[in-house]
mmCIF file of C-alpha atoms in Angstrom:
data_model
loop_
_atom_site.group_PDB
_atom_site.id
_atom_site.type_symbol
_atom_site.label_atom_id
_atom_site.label_comp_id
_atom_site.label_asym_id
_atom_site.label_seq_id
_atom_site.Cartn_x
_atom_site.Cartn_y
_atom_site.Cartn_z
ATOM 1 C CA UNK A 181 113.621 131.421 92.107
ATOM 2 C CA UNK A 182 111.206 128.555 92.579
ATOM 3 C CA UNK A 183 111.868 127.476 96.267
ATOM 4 C CA UNK A 184 109.148 125.095 97.583
ATOM 5 C CA UNK A 185 109.205 122.087 100.228
ATOM 6 C CA UNK A 186 106.421 119.902 100.218
ATOM 7 C CA UNK A 187 108.295 118.165 103.040
ATOM 8 C CA UNK A 188 106.975 120.706 105.786
ATOM 9 C CA UNK A 189 103.922 118.534 105.283
ATOM 10 C CA UNK A 190 104.963 116.021 107.018
ATOM 11 C CA UNK A 191 107.117 118.261 109.492
ATOM 12 C CA UNK A 192 103.641 119.928 110.443
ATOM 13 C CA UNK A 193 102.591 116.130 110.873
ATOM 14 C CA UNK A 194 105.432 115.306 112.996
ATOM 15 C CA UNK A 195 103.925 118.455 115.182
ATOM 16 C CA UNK A 196 100.926 117.295 115.908
ATOM 17 C CA UNK A 197 102.456 114.038 118.154
ATOM 18 C CA UNK A 198 104.772 115.623 120.908
ATOM 19 C CA UNK A 199 106.149 113.220 123.272
ATOM 20 C CA UNK A 200 104.973 114.773 126.409
ATOM 21 C CA UNK A 201 107.308 114.084 129.536
ATOM 22 C CA UNK A 202 105.926 116.829 131.787
ATOM 23 C CA UNK A 203 103.934 116.302 134.808
ATOM 24 C CA UNK A 204 101.617 114.267 134.384
ATOM 25 C CA UNK A 205 98.111 116.898 134.338
ATOM 26 C CA UNK A 206 100.091 119.067 132.347
ATOM 27 C CA UNK A 207 101.135 116.573 129.940
ATOM 28 C CA UNK A 208 97.485 115.579 129.736
ATOM 29 C CA UNK A 209 96.118 119.122 129.463
ATOM 30 C CA UNK A 210 98.270 119.654 126.669
ATOM 31 C CA UNK A 211 97.690 116.672 124.801
ATOM 32 C CA UNK A 212 94.175 117.368 124.831
ATOM 33 C CA UNK A 213 94.713 120.848 123.555
ATOM 34 C CA UNK A 214 97.241 119.860 120.650
ATOM 35 C CA UNK A 215 94.587 116.842 119.742
ATOM 36 C CA UNK A 216 91.644 119.579 119.632
ATOM 37 C CA UNK A 217 94.113 121.538 117.326
ATOM 38 C CA UNK A 218 93.813 124.708 119.501
ATOM 39 C CA UNK A 219 97.131 125.504 119.697
ATOM 40 C CA UNK A 220 96.446 129.242 120.505
ATOM 41 C CA UNK A 221 95.265 127.970 124.110
ATOM 42 C CA UNK A 222 98.322 125.360 124.044
ATOM 43 C CA UNK A 223 100.427 128.502 123.904
ATOM 44 C CA UNK A 224 99.019 130.347 126.303
ATOM 45 C CA UNK A 225 99.084 127.093 128.623
ATOM 46 C CA UNK A 226 102.716 126.814 128.084
ATOM 47 C CA UNK A 227 103.824 130.354 128.334
ATOM 48 C CA UNK A 228 101.882 130.409 131.506
ATOM 49 C CA UNK A 229 103.891 126.873 132.639
ATOM 50 C CA UNK A 230 107.310 127.844 131.733
ATOM 51 C CA UNK A 231 107.143 130.865 133.906
ATOM 52 C CA UNK A 232 107.019 128.566 136.794
ATOM 53 C CA UNK A 233 108.845 125.497 134.996
ATOM 54 C CA UNK A 234 111.436 127.879 132.909
ATOM 55 C CA UNK A 235 114.175 124.995 132.401
ATOM 56 C CA UNK A 236 111.485 122.149 131.271
ATOM 57 C CA UNK A 237 112.581 121.462 128.194
ATOM 58 C CA UNK A 238 110.068 119.884 126.812
ATOM 59 C CA UNK A 239 107.478 122.352 127.527
ATOM 60 C CA UNK A 240 110.012 124.930 125.273
ATOM 61 C CA UNK A 241 109.744 122.066 122.722
ATOM 62 C CA UNK A 242 106.242 121.963 122.630
ATOM 63 C CA UNK A 243 105.622 125.728 122.724
ATOM 64 C CA UNK A 244 107.830 125.841 119.710
ATOM 65 C CA UNK A 245 105.817 123.590 118.121
ATOM 66 C CA UNK A 246 102.308 125.610 118.750
ATOM 67 C CA UNK A 247 104.223 128.386 116.865
ATOM 68 C CA UNK A 248 104.945 125.904 114.047
ATOM 69 C CA UNK A 249 100.897 125.549 114.014
ATOM 70 C CA UNK A 250 100.504 128.840 113.777
ATOM 71 C CA UNK A 251 102.855 129.923 111.474
ATOM 72 C CA UNK A 252 104.327 131.700 113.951
ATOM 73 C CA UNK A 253 108.123 131.316 112.139
ATOM 74 C CA UNK A 254 110.133 133.798 114.276
ATOM 75 C CA UNK A 255 108.697 132.911 117.341
ATOM 76 C CA UNK A 256 109.379 129.183 116.237
ATOM 77 C CA UNK A 257 112.760 129.677 115.180
ATOM 78 C CA UNK A 258 113.508 131.460 118.216
ATOM 79 C CA UNK A 259 112.573 128.388 120.690
ATOM 80 C CA UNK A 260 114.108 126.090 118.354
ATOM 81 C CA UNK A 261 117.407 127.721 118.384
ATOM 82 C CA UNK A 262 117.025 127.678 122.492
ATOM 83 C CA UNK A 263 116.700 124.214 122.532
ATOM 84 C CA UNK A 264 119.831 123.640 120.275
ATOM 85 C CA UNK A 265 121.623 126.091 122.556
ATOM 86 C CA UNK A 266 120.509 123.276 125.224
ATOM 87 C CA UNK A 267 121.524 120.204 123.372
ATOM 88 C CA UNK A 268 123.547 120.538 120.105
ATOM 89 C CA UNK A 269 123.337 116.588 120.092
ATOM 90 C CA UNK A 270 119.510 116.453 119.472
ATOM 91 C CA UNK A 271 118.422 115.351 115.800
ATOM 92 C CA UNK A 272 114.924 116.301 116.323
ATOM 93 C CA UNK A 273 116.079 119.764 117.224
ATOM 94 C CA UNK A 274 118.137 120.536 114.772
ATOM 95 C CA UNK A 275 115.326 118.976 112.014
ATOM 96 C CA UNK A 276 112.335 120.779 113.879
ATOM 97 C CA UNK A 277 114.652 124.174 113.140
ATOM 98 C CA UNK A 278 115.206 123.245 109.726
ATOM 99 C CA UNK A 279 111.607 122.998 109.359
ATOM 100 C CA UNK A 280 110.172 126.027 110.549
ATOM 101 C CA UNK A 281 113.352 128.056 108.539
ATOM 102 C CA UNK A 282 112.245 126.162 105.588
ATOM 103 C CA UNK A 283 108.625 127.552 106.351
ATOM 104 C CA UNK A 284 110.016 131.125 106.753
ATOM 105 C CA UNK A 285 111.737 130.933 103.743
ATOM 106 C CA UNK A 286 108.332 129.828 101.886
ATOM 107 C CA UNK A 287 106.784 133.085 103.612
ATOM 108 C CA UNK A 288 109.214 135.965 102.448
ATOM 109 C CA UNK A 289 110.654 137.208 98.835
ATOM 110 C CA UNK A 290 112.872 135.518 96.973
ATOM 111 C CA UNK A 291 115.724 137.453 97.603
ATOM 112 C CA UNK A 292 115.212 136.816 101.290
ATOM 113 C CA UNK A 293 114.716 133.043 100.918
ATOM 114 C CA UNK A 294 118.091 132.998 99.339
ATOM 115 C CA UNK A 295 119.326 134.131 102.713
ATOM 116 C CA UNK A 296 118.085 131.546 104.483
ATOM 117 C CA UNK A 297 118.141 127.937 102.677
ATOM 118 C CA UNK A 298 121.725 127.457 103.381
ATOM 119 C CA UNK A 299 120.659 127.169 106.890
ATOM 120 C CA UNK A 300 117.671 124.919 106.068
ATOM 121 C CA UNK A 301 119.872 122.917 104.441
ATOM 122 C CA UNK A 302 122.626 122.722 107.034
ATOM 123 C CA UNK A 303 120.134 122.332 109.857
ATOM 124 C CA UNK A 304 118.922 119.066 107.757
ATOM 125 C CA UNK A 305 122.444 117.830 107.177
ATOM 126 C CA UNK A 306 122.682 117.827 110.950
ATOM 127 C CA UNK A 307 120.244 116.043 111.985
ATOM 128 C CA UNK A 308 121.173 113.191 109.988
ATOM 129 C CA UNK A 309 124.533 113.237 110.936
ATOM 130 C CA UNK A 310 123.316 113.157 114.645
ATOM 131 C CA UNK A 311 121.083 110.199 113.997
ATOM 132 C CA UNK A 312 121.461 107.815 111.131
ATOM 133 C CA UNK A 313 118.242 106.500 111.636
ATOM 134 C CA UNK A 314 116.061 109.764 110.983
ATOM 135 C CA UNK A 315 114.058 109.207 108.116
ATOM 136 C CA UNK A 316 112.011 112.463 108.277
ATOM 137 C CA UNK A 317 115.503 114.868 107.534
ATOM 138 C CA UNK A 318 116.437 112.680 104.869
ATOM 139 C CA UNK A 319 113.179 113.057 103.414
ATOM 140 C CA UNK A 320 113.546 116.685 103.864
ATOM 141 C CA UNK A 321 116.633 116.679 101.999
ATOM 142 C CA UNK A 322 115.237 115.042 99.214
ATOM 143 C CA UNK A 323 112.700 117.341 98.721
ATOM 144 C CA UNK A 324 114.881 120.316 98.991
ATOM 145 C CA UNK A 325 117.266 119.383 96.680
ATOM 146 C CA UNK A 326 114.624 118.314 93.522
ATOM 147 C CA UNK A 327 113.004 121.875 94.552
ATOM 148 C CA UNK A 328 116.192 123.663 94.953
ATOM 149 C CA UNK A 329 117.428 125.880 91.297
ATOM 150 C CA UNK A 330 120.575 123.585 89.894
ATOM 151 C CA UNK A 331 122.662 126.724 90.373
ATOM 152 C CA UNK A 332 122.326 126.457 93.910
ATOM 153 C CA UNK A 333 123.230 123.130 94.310
ATOM 154 C CA UNK A 334 119.932 121.207 93.690
ATOM 155 C CA UNK A 335 118.979 118.299 91.323
ATOM 156 C CA UNK A 336 118.758 115.002 91.139
ATOM 157 C CA UNK A 337 122.256 114.343 91.979
ATOM 158 C CA UNK A 338 121.970 115.820 95.411
ATOM 159 C CA UNK A 339 119.196 114.340 96.257
ATOM 160 C CA UNK A 340 119.629 110.656 94.872
ATOM 161 C CA UNK A 341 122.170 109.516 97.962
ATOM 162 C CA UNK A 342 119.588 110.397 100.745
ATOM 163 C CA UNK A 343 116.870 108.555 98.581
ATOM 164 C CA UNK A 344 119.348 105.447 98.358
ATOM 165 C CA UNK A 345 119.991 106.042 102.332
ATOM 166 C CA UNK A 346 116.314 105.911 102.943
ATOM 167 C CA UNK A 347 116.189 102.724 100.803
ATOM 168 C CA UNK A 348 118.418 101.144 103.232
ATOM 169 C CA UNK A 349 116.174 102.479 106.291
ATOM 170 C CA UNK A 350 113.035 101.587 104.664
ATOM 171 C CA UNK A 351 112.358 100.199 101.559
ATOM 172 C CA UNK A 352 108.779 102.406 101.096
ATOM 173 C CA UNK A 353 110.233 105.486 101.879
ATOM 174 C CA UNK A 354 113.120 104.715 99.319
ATOM 175 C CA UNK A 355 110.766 103.685 96.867
ATOM 176 C CA UNK A 356 108.506 106.672 97.472
ATOM 177 C CA UNK A 357 111.591 109.032 97.362
ATOM 178 C CA UNK A 358 113.012 107.515 94.196
ATOM 179 C CA UNK A 359 109.541 108.141 92.704
ATOM 180 C CA UNK A 360 109.213 111.671 93.850
ATOM 181 C CA UNK A 361 112.701 112.410 92.649
ATOM 182 C CA UNK A 362 111.981 110.885 88.809
ATOM 183 C CA UNK A 363 108.470 112.341 88.827
ATOM 184 C CA UNK A 364 109.864 115.957 89.452
ATOM 185 C CA UNK A 365 112.773 115.399 86.932
ATOM 186 C CA UNK A 366 110.212 114.349 84.396
ATOM 187 C CA UNK A 367 110.999 110.551 84.073
ATOM 188 C CA UNK A 368 107.751 109.037 84.164
ATOM 189 C CA UNK A 369 108.964 105.641 83.554
ATOM 190 C CA UNK A 370 110.994 105.165 86.855
ATOM 191 C CA UNK A 371 108.779 107.447 88.660
ATOM 192 C CA UNK A 372 105.956 105.042 88.137
ATOM 193 C CA UNK A 373 107.948 102.263 88.685
ATOM 194 C CA UNK A 374 109.038 103.126 92.097
ATOM 195 C CA UNK A 375 105.609 104.253 93.329
ATOM 196 C CA UNK A 376 104.357 100.472 92.007
ATOM 197 C CA UNK A 377 107.572 99.165 94.298
ATOM 198 C CA UNK A 378 105.991 100.881 97.212
ATOM 199 C CA UNK A 379 102.859 99.300 96.719
ATOM 200 C CA UNK A 380 104.195 95.656 96.249
ATOM 201 C CA UNK A 381 106.522 96.884 99.444
ATOM 202 C CA UNK A 382 104.126 98.426 101.901
ATOM 203 C CA UNK A 383 100.644 98.687 100.393
ATOM 204 C CA UNK A 384 99.777 101.065 102.704
ATOM 205 C CA UNK A 385 96.748 104.226 101.299
ATOM 206 C CA UNK A 386 99.820 106.202 101.649
ATOM 207 C CA UNK A 387 101.427 104.512 98.798
ATOM 208 C CA UNK A 388 98.507 103.326 96.486
ATOM 209 C CA UNK A 389 97.446 107.311 96.982
ATOM 210 C CA UNK A 390 101.321 108.688 95.859
ATOM 211 C CA UNK A 391 100.587 106.343 92.599
ATOM 212 C CA UNK A 392 96.855 108.015 91.909
ATOM 213 C CA UNK A 393 98.231 111.269 92.076
ATOM 214 C CA UNK A 394 101.047 110.780 90.185
ATOM 215 C CA UNK A 395 98.607 109.160 87.302
ATOM 216 C CA UNK A 396 96.657 112.280 87.701
ATOM 217 C CA UNK A 397 99.448 114.759 86.889
ATOM 218 C CA UNK A 398 100.319 112.582 83.990
ATOM 219 C CA UNK A 399 96.606 112.864 82.708
ATOM 220 C CA UNK A 400 95.918 109.249 82.372
ATOM 221 C CA UNK A 401 92.625 108.821 84.480
ATOM 222 C CA UNK A 402 91.848 105.226 83.764
ATOM 223 C CA UNK A 403 95.275 104.133 85.510
ATOM 224 C CA UNK A 404 93.833 106.488 88.421
ATOM 225 C CA UNK A 405 91.190 104.717 88.466
ATOM 226 C CA UNK A 406 92.431 101.235 88.196
ATOM 227 C CA UNK A 407 95.277 101.957 90.776
ATOM 228 C CA UNK A 408 92.188 103.080 93.132
ATOM 229 C CA UNK A 409 90.368 100.125 92.648
ATOM 230 C CA UNK A 410 93.133 98.154 93.509
ATOM 231 C CA UNK A 411 93.473 100.221 96.987
ATOM 232 C CA UNK A 412 89.770 99.939 97.198
ATOM 233 C CA UNK A 413 90.104 95.602 97.308
ATOM 234 C CA UNK A 414 92.992 95.721 99.654
ATOM 235 C CA UNK A 415 91.927 98.435 102.257
ATOM 236 C CA UNK A 416 87.998 98.795 101.806
ATOM 237 C CA UNK A 417 88.257 102.474 102.275
ATOM 238 C CA UNK A 418 84.880 103.992 101.273
ATOM 239 C CA UNK A 419 86.663 107.335 100.396
ATOM 240 C CA UNK A 420 88.418 105.570 97.673
ATOM 241 C CA UNK A 421 84.783 105.261 96.011
ATOM 242 C CA UNK A 422 84.304 108.695 96.035
ATOM 243 C CA UNK A 423 88.171 109.497 94.783
ATOM 244 C CA UNK A 424 87.252 107.365 91.797
ATOM 245 C CA UNK A 425 83.459 108.815 91.237
ATOM 246 C CA UNK A 426 85.400 112.237 90.912
ATOM 247 C CA UNK A 427 87.809 111.331 88.772
ATOM 248 C CA UNK A 428 85.070 109.626 86.502
ATOM 249 C CA UNK A 429 83.168 113.075 86.879
ATOM 250 C CA UNK A 430 86.259 115.307 86.133
ATOM 251 C CA UNK A 431 86.503 112.979 82.752
ATOM 252 C CA UNK A 432 83.490 113.028 81.327
#
């Protein structure tokens, strides 16, 4: 079984931007530690804080986030489970719980992963049921189903409905999700179509980057360079010029 969840990059990115509702002094201190990626210190700070504020749910969520950044999946799972027990109607708690379960599945043997993946799916689905606008949970399910073997329920027929929902919530996300689905399903013409639609609709650096990486994966360096040049014309980001030179060098 080949099990992977690319959306975990998005999941870990989310953990970098906690919503702080703690006392102002503590909130500023924790936010600064997160900004500096000092997650070990943030963990120690939060543990000490929770000794005197054991019912501060936001602090417990942040502690789970610090565990996630440190790849302490078991500790993060316990933290998010506690949050779900406190508030089973919070979509983000279920999303984060599914995320760390997915990361745990990636860190163990394939046989052990099989005992976890159903809970990953259930957590993400619960998040979508609780929040009709939760984009990240739907992205998680798109990538989950496209990486899950068909005999376990994975594949385009499972992923596409969530991509359609994403398109209704955000055309850019929907187009990118469909680009990912068709690229994974080895339908490059459709993948290119939707990545291009994402650029037309949103035009962000992320959209251009998805198409660039697609062209590189398809061994089409000239198209990748043309896309990077178009991105530079729009965004004037010097890193794009460096990418162009790197592709040229790799294809001498």
